[in-house]
Every structure is written in C-alpha cells, then in structure tokens.
Short mmCIF file of C-alpha atoms in Angstrom, two decimals:
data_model
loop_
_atom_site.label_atom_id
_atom_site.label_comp_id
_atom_site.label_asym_id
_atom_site.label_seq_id
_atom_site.Cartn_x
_atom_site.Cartn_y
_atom_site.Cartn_z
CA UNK S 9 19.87 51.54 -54.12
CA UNK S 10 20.48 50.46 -50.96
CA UNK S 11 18.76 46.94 -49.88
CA UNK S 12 17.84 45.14 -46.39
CA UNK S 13 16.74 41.51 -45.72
CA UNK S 14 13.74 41.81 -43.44
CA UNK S 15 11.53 38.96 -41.55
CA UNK S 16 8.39 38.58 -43.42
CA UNK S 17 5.55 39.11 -41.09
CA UNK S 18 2.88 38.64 -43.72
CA UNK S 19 2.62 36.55 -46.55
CA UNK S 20 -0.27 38.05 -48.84
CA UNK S 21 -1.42 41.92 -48.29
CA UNK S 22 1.77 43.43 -46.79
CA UNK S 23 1.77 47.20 -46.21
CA UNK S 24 4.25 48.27 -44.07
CA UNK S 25 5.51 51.85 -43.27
CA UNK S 26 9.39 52.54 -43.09
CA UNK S 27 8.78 55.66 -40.81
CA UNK S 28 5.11 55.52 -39.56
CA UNK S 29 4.52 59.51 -40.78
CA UNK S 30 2.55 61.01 -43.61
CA UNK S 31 -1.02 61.07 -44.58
CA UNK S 32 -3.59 58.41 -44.93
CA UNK S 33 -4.47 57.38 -48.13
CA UNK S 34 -8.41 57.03 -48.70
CA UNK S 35 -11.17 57.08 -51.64
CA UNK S 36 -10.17 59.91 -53.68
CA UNK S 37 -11.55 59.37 -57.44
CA UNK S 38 -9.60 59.87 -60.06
CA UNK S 39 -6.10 59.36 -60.02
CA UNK S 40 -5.51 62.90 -62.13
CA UNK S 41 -8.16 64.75 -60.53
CA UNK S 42 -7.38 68.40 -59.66
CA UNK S 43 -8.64 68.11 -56.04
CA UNK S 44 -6.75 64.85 -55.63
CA UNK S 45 -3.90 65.82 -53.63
CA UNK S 46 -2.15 62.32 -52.63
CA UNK S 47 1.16 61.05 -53.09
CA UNK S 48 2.38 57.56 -52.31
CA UNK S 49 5.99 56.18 -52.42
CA UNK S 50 6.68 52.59 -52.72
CA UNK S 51 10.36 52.30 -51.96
CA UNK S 52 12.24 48.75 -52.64
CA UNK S 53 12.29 47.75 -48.89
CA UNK S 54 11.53 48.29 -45.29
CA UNK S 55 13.45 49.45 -42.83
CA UNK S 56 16.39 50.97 -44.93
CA UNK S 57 18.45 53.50 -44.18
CA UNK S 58 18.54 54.45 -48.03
CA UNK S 59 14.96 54.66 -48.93
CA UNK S 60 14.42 56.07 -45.73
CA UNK S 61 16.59 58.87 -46.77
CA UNK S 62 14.84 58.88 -50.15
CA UNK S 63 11.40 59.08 -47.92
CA UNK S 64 12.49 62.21 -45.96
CA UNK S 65 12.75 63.91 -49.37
CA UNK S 66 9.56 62.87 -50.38
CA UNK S 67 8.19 63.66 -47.50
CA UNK S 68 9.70 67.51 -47.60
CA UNK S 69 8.80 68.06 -51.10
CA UNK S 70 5.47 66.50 -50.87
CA UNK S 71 4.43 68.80 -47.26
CA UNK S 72 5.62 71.88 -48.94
CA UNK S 73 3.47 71.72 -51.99
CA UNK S 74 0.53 70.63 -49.94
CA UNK S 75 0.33 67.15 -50.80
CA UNK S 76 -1.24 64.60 -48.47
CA UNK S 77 1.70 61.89 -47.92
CA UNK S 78 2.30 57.73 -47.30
CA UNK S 79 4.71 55.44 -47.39
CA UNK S 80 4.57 51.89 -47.79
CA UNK S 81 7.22 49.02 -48.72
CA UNK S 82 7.66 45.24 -48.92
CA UNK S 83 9.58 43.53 -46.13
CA UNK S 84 12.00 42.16 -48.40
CA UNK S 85 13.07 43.98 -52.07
CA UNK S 86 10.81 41.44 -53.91
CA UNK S 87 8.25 41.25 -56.48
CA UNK S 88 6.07 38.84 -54.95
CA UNK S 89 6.25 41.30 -51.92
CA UNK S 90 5.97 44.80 -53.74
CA UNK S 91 2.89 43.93 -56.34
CA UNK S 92 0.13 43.41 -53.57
CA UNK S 93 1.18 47.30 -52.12
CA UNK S 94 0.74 48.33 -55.66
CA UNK S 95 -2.42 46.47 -55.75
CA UNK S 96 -3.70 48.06 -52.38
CA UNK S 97 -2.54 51.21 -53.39
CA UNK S 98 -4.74 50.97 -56.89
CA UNK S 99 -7.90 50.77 -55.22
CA UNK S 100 -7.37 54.07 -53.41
CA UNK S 101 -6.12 56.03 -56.73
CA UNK S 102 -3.58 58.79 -54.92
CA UNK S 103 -2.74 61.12 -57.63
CA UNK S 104 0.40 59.88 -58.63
CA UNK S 105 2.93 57.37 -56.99
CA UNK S 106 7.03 57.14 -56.45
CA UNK S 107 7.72 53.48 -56.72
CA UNK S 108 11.28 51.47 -56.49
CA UNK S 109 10.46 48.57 -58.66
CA UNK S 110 11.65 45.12 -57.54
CA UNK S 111 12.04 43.64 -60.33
CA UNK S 112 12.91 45.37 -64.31
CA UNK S 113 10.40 43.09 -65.78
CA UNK S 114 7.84 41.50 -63.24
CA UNK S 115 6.93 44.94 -61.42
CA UNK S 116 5.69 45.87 -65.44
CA UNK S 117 2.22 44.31 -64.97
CA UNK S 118 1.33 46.20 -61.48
CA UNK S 119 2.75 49.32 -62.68
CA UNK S 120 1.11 49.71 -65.69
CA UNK S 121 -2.36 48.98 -64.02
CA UNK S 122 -1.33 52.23 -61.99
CA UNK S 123 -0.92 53.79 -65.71
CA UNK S 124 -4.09 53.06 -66.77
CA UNK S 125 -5.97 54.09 -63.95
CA UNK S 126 -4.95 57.80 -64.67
CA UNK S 127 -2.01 57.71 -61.76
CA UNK S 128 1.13 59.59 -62.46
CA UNK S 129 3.58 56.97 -62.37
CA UNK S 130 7.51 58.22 -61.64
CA UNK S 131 10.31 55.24 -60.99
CA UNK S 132 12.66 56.09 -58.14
CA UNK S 133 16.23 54.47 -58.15
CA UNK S 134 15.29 51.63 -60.09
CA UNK S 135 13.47 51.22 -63.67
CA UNK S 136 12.10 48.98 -65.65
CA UNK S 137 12.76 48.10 -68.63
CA UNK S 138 9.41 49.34 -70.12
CA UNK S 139 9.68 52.84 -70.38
CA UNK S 140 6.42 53.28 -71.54
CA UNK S 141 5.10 53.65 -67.68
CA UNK S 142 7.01 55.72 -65.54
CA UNK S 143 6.24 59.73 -66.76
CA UNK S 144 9.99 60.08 -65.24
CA UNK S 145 13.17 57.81 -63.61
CA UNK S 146 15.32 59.59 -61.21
CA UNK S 147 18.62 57.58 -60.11
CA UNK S 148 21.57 57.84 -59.65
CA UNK S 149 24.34 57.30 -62.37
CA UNK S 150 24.89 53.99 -61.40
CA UNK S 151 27.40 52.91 -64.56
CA UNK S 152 29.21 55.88 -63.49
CA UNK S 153 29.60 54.97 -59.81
CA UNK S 154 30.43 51.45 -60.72
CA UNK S 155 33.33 53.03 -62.58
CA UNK S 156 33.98 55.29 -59.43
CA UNK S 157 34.69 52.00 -57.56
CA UNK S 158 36.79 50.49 -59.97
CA UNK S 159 38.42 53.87 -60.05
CA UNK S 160 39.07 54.21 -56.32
CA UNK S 161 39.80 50.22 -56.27
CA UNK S 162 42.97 51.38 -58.02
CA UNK S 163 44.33 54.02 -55.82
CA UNK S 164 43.97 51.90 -53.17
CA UNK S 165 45.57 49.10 -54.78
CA UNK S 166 48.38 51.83 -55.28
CA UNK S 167 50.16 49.94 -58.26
CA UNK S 168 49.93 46.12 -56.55
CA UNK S 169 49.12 43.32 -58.21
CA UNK S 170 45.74 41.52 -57.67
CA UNK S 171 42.35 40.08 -58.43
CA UNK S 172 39.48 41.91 -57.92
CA UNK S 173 35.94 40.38 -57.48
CA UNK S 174 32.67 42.42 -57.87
CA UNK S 175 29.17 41.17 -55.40
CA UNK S 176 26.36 41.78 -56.91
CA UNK S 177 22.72 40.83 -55.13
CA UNK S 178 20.05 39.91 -57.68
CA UNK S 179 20.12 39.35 -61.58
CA UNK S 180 17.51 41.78 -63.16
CA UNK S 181 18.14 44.45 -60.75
CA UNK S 182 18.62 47.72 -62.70
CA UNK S 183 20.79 49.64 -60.43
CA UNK S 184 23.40 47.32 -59.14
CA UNK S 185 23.48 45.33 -62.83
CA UNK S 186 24.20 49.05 -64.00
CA UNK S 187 27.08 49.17 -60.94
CA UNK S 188 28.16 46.14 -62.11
CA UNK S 189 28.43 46.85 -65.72
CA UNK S 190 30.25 50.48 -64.97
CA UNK S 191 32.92 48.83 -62.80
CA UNK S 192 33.38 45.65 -65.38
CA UNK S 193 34.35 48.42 -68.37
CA UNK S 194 36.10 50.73 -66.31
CA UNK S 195 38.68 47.73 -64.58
CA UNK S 196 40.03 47.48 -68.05
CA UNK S 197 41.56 51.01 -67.99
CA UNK S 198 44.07 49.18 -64.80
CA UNK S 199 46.22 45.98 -65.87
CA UNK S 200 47.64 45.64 -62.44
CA UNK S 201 43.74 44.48 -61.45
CA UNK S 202 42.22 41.36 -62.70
CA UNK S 203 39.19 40.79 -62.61
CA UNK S 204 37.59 37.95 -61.97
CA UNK S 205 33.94 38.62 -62.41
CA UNK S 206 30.67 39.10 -60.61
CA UNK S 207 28.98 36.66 -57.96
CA UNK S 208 25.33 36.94 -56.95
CA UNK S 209 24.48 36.74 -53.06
CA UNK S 210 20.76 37.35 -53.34
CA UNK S 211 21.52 40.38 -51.30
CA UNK S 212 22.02 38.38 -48.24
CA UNK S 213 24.78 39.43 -46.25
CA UNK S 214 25.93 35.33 -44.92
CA UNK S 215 25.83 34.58 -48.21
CA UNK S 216 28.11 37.73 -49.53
CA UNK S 217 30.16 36.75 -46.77
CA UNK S 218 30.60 32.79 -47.87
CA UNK S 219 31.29 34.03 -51.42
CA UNK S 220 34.51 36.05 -50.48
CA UNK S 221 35.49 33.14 -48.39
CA UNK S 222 35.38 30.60 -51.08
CA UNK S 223 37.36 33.91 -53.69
CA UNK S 224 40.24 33.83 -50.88
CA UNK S 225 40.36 30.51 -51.30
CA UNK S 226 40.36 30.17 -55.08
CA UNK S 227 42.15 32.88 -55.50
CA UNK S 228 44.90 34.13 -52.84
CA UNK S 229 46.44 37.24 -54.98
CA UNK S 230 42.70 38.79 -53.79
CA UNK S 231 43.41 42.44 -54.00
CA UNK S 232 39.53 43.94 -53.79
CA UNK S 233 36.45 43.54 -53.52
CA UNK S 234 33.58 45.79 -55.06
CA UNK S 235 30.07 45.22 -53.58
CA UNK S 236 27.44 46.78 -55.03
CA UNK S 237 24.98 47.10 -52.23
CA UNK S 238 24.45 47.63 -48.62
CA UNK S 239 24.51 43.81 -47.89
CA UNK S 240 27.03 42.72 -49.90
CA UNK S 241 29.07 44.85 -48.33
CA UNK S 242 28.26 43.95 -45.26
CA UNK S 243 28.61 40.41 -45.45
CA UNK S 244 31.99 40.69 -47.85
CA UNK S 245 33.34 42.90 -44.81
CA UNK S 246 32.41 40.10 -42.35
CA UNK S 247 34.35 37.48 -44.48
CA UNK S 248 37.09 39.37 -44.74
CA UNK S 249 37.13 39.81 -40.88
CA UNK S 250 36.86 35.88 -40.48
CA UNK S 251 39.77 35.41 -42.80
CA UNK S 252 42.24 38.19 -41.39
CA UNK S 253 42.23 39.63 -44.38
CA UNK S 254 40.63 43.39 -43.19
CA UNK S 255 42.61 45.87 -44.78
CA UNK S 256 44.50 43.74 -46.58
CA UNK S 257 42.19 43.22 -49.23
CA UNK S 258 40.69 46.71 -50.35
CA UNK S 259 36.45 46.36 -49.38
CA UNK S 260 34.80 49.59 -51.95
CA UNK S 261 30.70 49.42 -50.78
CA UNK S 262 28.20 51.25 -52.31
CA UNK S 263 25.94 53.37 -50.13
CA UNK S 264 26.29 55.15 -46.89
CA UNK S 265 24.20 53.80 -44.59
CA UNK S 266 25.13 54.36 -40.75
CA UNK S 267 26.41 50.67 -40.55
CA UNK S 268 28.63 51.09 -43.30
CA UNK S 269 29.86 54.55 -41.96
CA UNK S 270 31.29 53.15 -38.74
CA UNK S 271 32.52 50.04 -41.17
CA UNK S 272 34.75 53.29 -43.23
CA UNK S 273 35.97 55.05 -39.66
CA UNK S 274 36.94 51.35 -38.52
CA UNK S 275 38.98 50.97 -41.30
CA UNK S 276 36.90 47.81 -41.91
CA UNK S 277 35.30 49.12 -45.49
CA UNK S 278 38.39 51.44 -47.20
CA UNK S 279 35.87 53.09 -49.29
CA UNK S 280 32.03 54.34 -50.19
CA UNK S 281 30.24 55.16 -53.38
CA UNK S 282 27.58 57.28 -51.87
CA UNK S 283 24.69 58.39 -53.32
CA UNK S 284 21.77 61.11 -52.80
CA UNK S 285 18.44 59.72 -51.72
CA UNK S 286 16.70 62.89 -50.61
CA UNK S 287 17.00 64.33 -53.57
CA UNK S 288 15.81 61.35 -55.82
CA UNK S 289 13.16 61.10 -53.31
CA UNK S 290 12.21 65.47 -54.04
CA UNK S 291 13.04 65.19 -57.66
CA UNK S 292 10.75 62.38 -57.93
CA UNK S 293 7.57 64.39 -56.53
CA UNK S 294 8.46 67.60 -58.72
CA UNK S 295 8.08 64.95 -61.44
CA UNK S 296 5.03 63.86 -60.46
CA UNK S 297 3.31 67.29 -59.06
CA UNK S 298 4.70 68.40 -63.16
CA UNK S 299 2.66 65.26 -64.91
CA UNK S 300 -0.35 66.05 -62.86
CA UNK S 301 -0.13 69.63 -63.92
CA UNK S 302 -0.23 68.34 -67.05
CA UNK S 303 3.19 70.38 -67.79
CA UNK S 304 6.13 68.93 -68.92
CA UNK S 305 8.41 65.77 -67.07
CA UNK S 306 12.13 64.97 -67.82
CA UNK S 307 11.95 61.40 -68.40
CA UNK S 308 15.64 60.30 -67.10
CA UNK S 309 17.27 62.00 -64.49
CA UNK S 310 20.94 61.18 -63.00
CA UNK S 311 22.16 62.07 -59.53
CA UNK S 312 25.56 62.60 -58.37
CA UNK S 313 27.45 60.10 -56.30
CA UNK S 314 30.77 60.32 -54.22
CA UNK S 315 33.56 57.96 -53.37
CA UNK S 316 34.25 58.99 -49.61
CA UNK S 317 37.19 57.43 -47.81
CA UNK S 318 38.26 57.45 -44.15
CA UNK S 319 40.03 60.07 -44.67
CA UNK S 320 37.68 62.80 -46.38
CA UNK S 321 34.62 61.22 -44.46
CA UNK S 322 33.76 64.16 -42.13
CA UNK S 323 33.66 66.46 -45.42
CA UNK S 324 31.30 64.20 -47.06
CA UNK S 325 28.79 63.88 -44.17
CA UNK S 326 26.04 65.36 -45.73
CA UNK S 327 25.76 62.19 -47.65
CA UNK S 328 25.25 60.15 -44.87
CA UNK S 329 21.74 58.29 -45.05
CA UNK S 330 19.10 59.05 -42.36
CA UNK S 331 17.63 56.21 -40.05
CA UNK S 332 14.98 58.26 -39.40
CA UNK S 333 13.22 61.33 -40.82
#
C-alpha cells in the first residue's frame, strides 16, 4: 500500500476521483442483480501513484468483461474520510465494490452495510480484521516483503555494524503492521543489525523526516532505515539529506512510485520493495465478477513483490507505478 497526505477540500460527503475515467454510477436495484453491471473501487487515497496503478487494473479488467466502471477515494487514507464514499456508494447499490479499508476495525461497520445490501464485497491491499465481509482479499505478501527489506538491509550493510530503525505510518494499518512485523522477525536472522524498533509518523513525510533526525541523534551507529510506505520514505530520505547522512545510512522504501524511482537512480533511496498494483486491482474484479456469478472466490490472495536496487532498476521497470492510466 502506498499512501499520500492530501488537502482536504471537503469535510462531510467527499467523493473524489483519482483519474476522472470510468462509468457513472446510478440507481441500479439490487446489488446482485444479473443486469446490474457496476463496479466501484474505493482505494485508500487520492492522488496516489499506487492505487492509481491498482485503478488501471481495475479499470482493464472491469472494460473487458463489460462492466460499467468508477472510482472514488478519500483525500487522506482515513476512516472518517473513506465511510461517507461507502455511504454514497450504498445508496446506488453497484454490483459489487473493491475497497482499500482505512482502518482494520472502524471501516467494519460501513463495509458490512455493503454486505447486507447484497453487494459483493472484495478488500484490495488492505483487510480487516473481520473476515466475515470481504468474499476475497488480494495483497500483497506484506510479512514477506518486510522480510525482503530486512533481507536487502543486510547486503547493503555488507557485514558493518549498526542500528537499524523501521517507520511505520499508522497503528491498525494491516499492510504496513504486516511490513513491520516481517522485517522485525526476519532482522533476527543478522547479529551485525540491531534493531531498535518501529516509530509511527502518521504517514506524514515532515514527521518521518523529524523521527530519523532525532534516531541520528540517539543513536549515531545508525546503519538503516526501513520505511514501510511511500511517505515514510520520503520524509526519512529528506532527513537523511539534512543530516549528510545520504548513502551513508542504507534508506530500503517500500513501493515504487515515480518519486521514489528518481530517489533509487539518485542514489538517495539504496533500495525498493515493490509491489504489483494492477494486478491486485484485476484480481480483485475476477473476484468479484466470480461472487456475482455466484461461482466460487479464493478468499486470500498474495502477490509478488521485488526488492529493486539502482543497479537492476531498468530490469524491474515494469513495476514501476503509473501516475496516470
């Protein structure tokens, strides 16, 4: 999951479109009606090269199996933000709806009101911890790219000595707790590294980038950051610029955005767990077309990720995320 601070424009009924295309969504009836041939996706944020990659896929998969289309997301990755687009998007009853939730536990009220209306309901990159309402979650394997990082961490590190601090951006958010967790167990395999544990930045990049400026501080033997996001790596790469320390402490991000691509060639992030948003955002409509078909859905499904480096970056472009579709 990839995740963007935006300006909120609204405060109460916020529907916003990350790329402007795809159907409009109007009256249709029943949610699981044959002739109902709507699909909405409510990714975790605006504006996001990530989800906008996801969206593309959607989009694809959704066009060639004749499905009407929309997109709409919060301005910030936040429940308060994300329920009233699930609420908007209940009254028109598409036939079945992708959704990102915000929040593992506080998005379980809005979805489930999607449930019982007869929409499909299938949970794109993050869950929640009620698996009772999602007929499918498709993410990536987010433990295992969290141990990927801690992985490629050590390489880098090349048998130095060092602490090594994980970002994270907000408690109760499956994916990057899962990042988290995966890089936590899989630092133990390297005694050179200590870690020093996880810091929350409430995915804002200024403060990511005031957190590794108070870890330098604390602790100078700083060998390597992991951030688990787009912004956290973003702002841990700007702190590291501020301090002189580019380079010199090992930056591992998590996502390719286009940012964080010209971060890797600059030599300013060493490394990239990337991940594959189209296809999340096609598996997750051949999961929903399948529970409106009434035929059968695969209720977890992992996708591959990829450490790129500077070095093997060209090779790996295919895994670049998409600004626009």
């Amino acid at each position: 999951m990839k995740i963007r601070s935006a300006v909120v424009v609204s405060a109460a009924l916020l529907l916003v479109s990350a790329c402007g295309g795809g159907g409009q969504i109007g009256d249709s009836g029943s949610g699981n009606s044959a002739a109902n041939k709507k699909l909405v996706l409510i990714p975790g944020i605006t504006a996001e090269p990530f989800y906008i990659s996801m969206q593309c896929g959607f989009e694809e998969a959704a066009k060639a199996a004749g499905y009407e289309f929309d997109t709409q997301a919060p301005a910030k990755f936040d429940a308060a933000q994300q329920t009233p687009i699930v609420t908007g998007i209940l009254a028109s009853k598409p036939a079945a709806v992708l959704i990102a939730p915000t929040d593992d536990k506080a998005m379980a009220g809005p979805m489930k009101q999607l449930k019982d209306a007869g929409i499909k309901v299938v949970e794109v990159d993050t869950k929640l911890q009620d698996t009772s309402i999602g007929v499918s979650s498709i993410s990536s394997n987010n433990e295992q790219g969290g141990k990927l990082a801690a992985e490629t961490l050590n390489k880098l590190a090349a048998g130095k000595s060092g602490s090594v601090l994980v970002l994270n951006t907000k408690a109760g958010t499956s994916t990057t707790d899962a990042r988290a967790k995966g890089f936590e167990d899989a630092i133990k395999a390297f005694p050179n590294l200590k870690y020093i544990g996880q810091q929350y930045t409430d995915n804002e990049p200024a403060t990511a980038a005031s957190k590794v400026t108070a870890t330098l501080a604390a602790n100078p033997d700083l060998i390597g950051v992991f951030a688990t996001n787009l912004n956290t790596g973003e702002g841990a790469a700007t702190g590291l610029r501020n301090a002189g320390k580019t380079g010199t402490v090992n930056l591992v991000g998590f996502d390719a955005s286009p940012n964080q691509v010209k971060d890797l060639q600059a030599g300013t992030v060493q490394a990239l767990i990337a991940q594959d948003p189209g296809t999340i955002g096609k598996q997750g409509v051949e999961q929903a077309l399948a529970a409106i078909d009434g035929k059968e859905t695969k209720r977890n499904i992992e996708t591959d990720l990829v450490a790129i480096t500077k070095d093997d970056a060209s090779a790996n472009s295919k895994y670049f995320y998409k600004q626009s579709c």
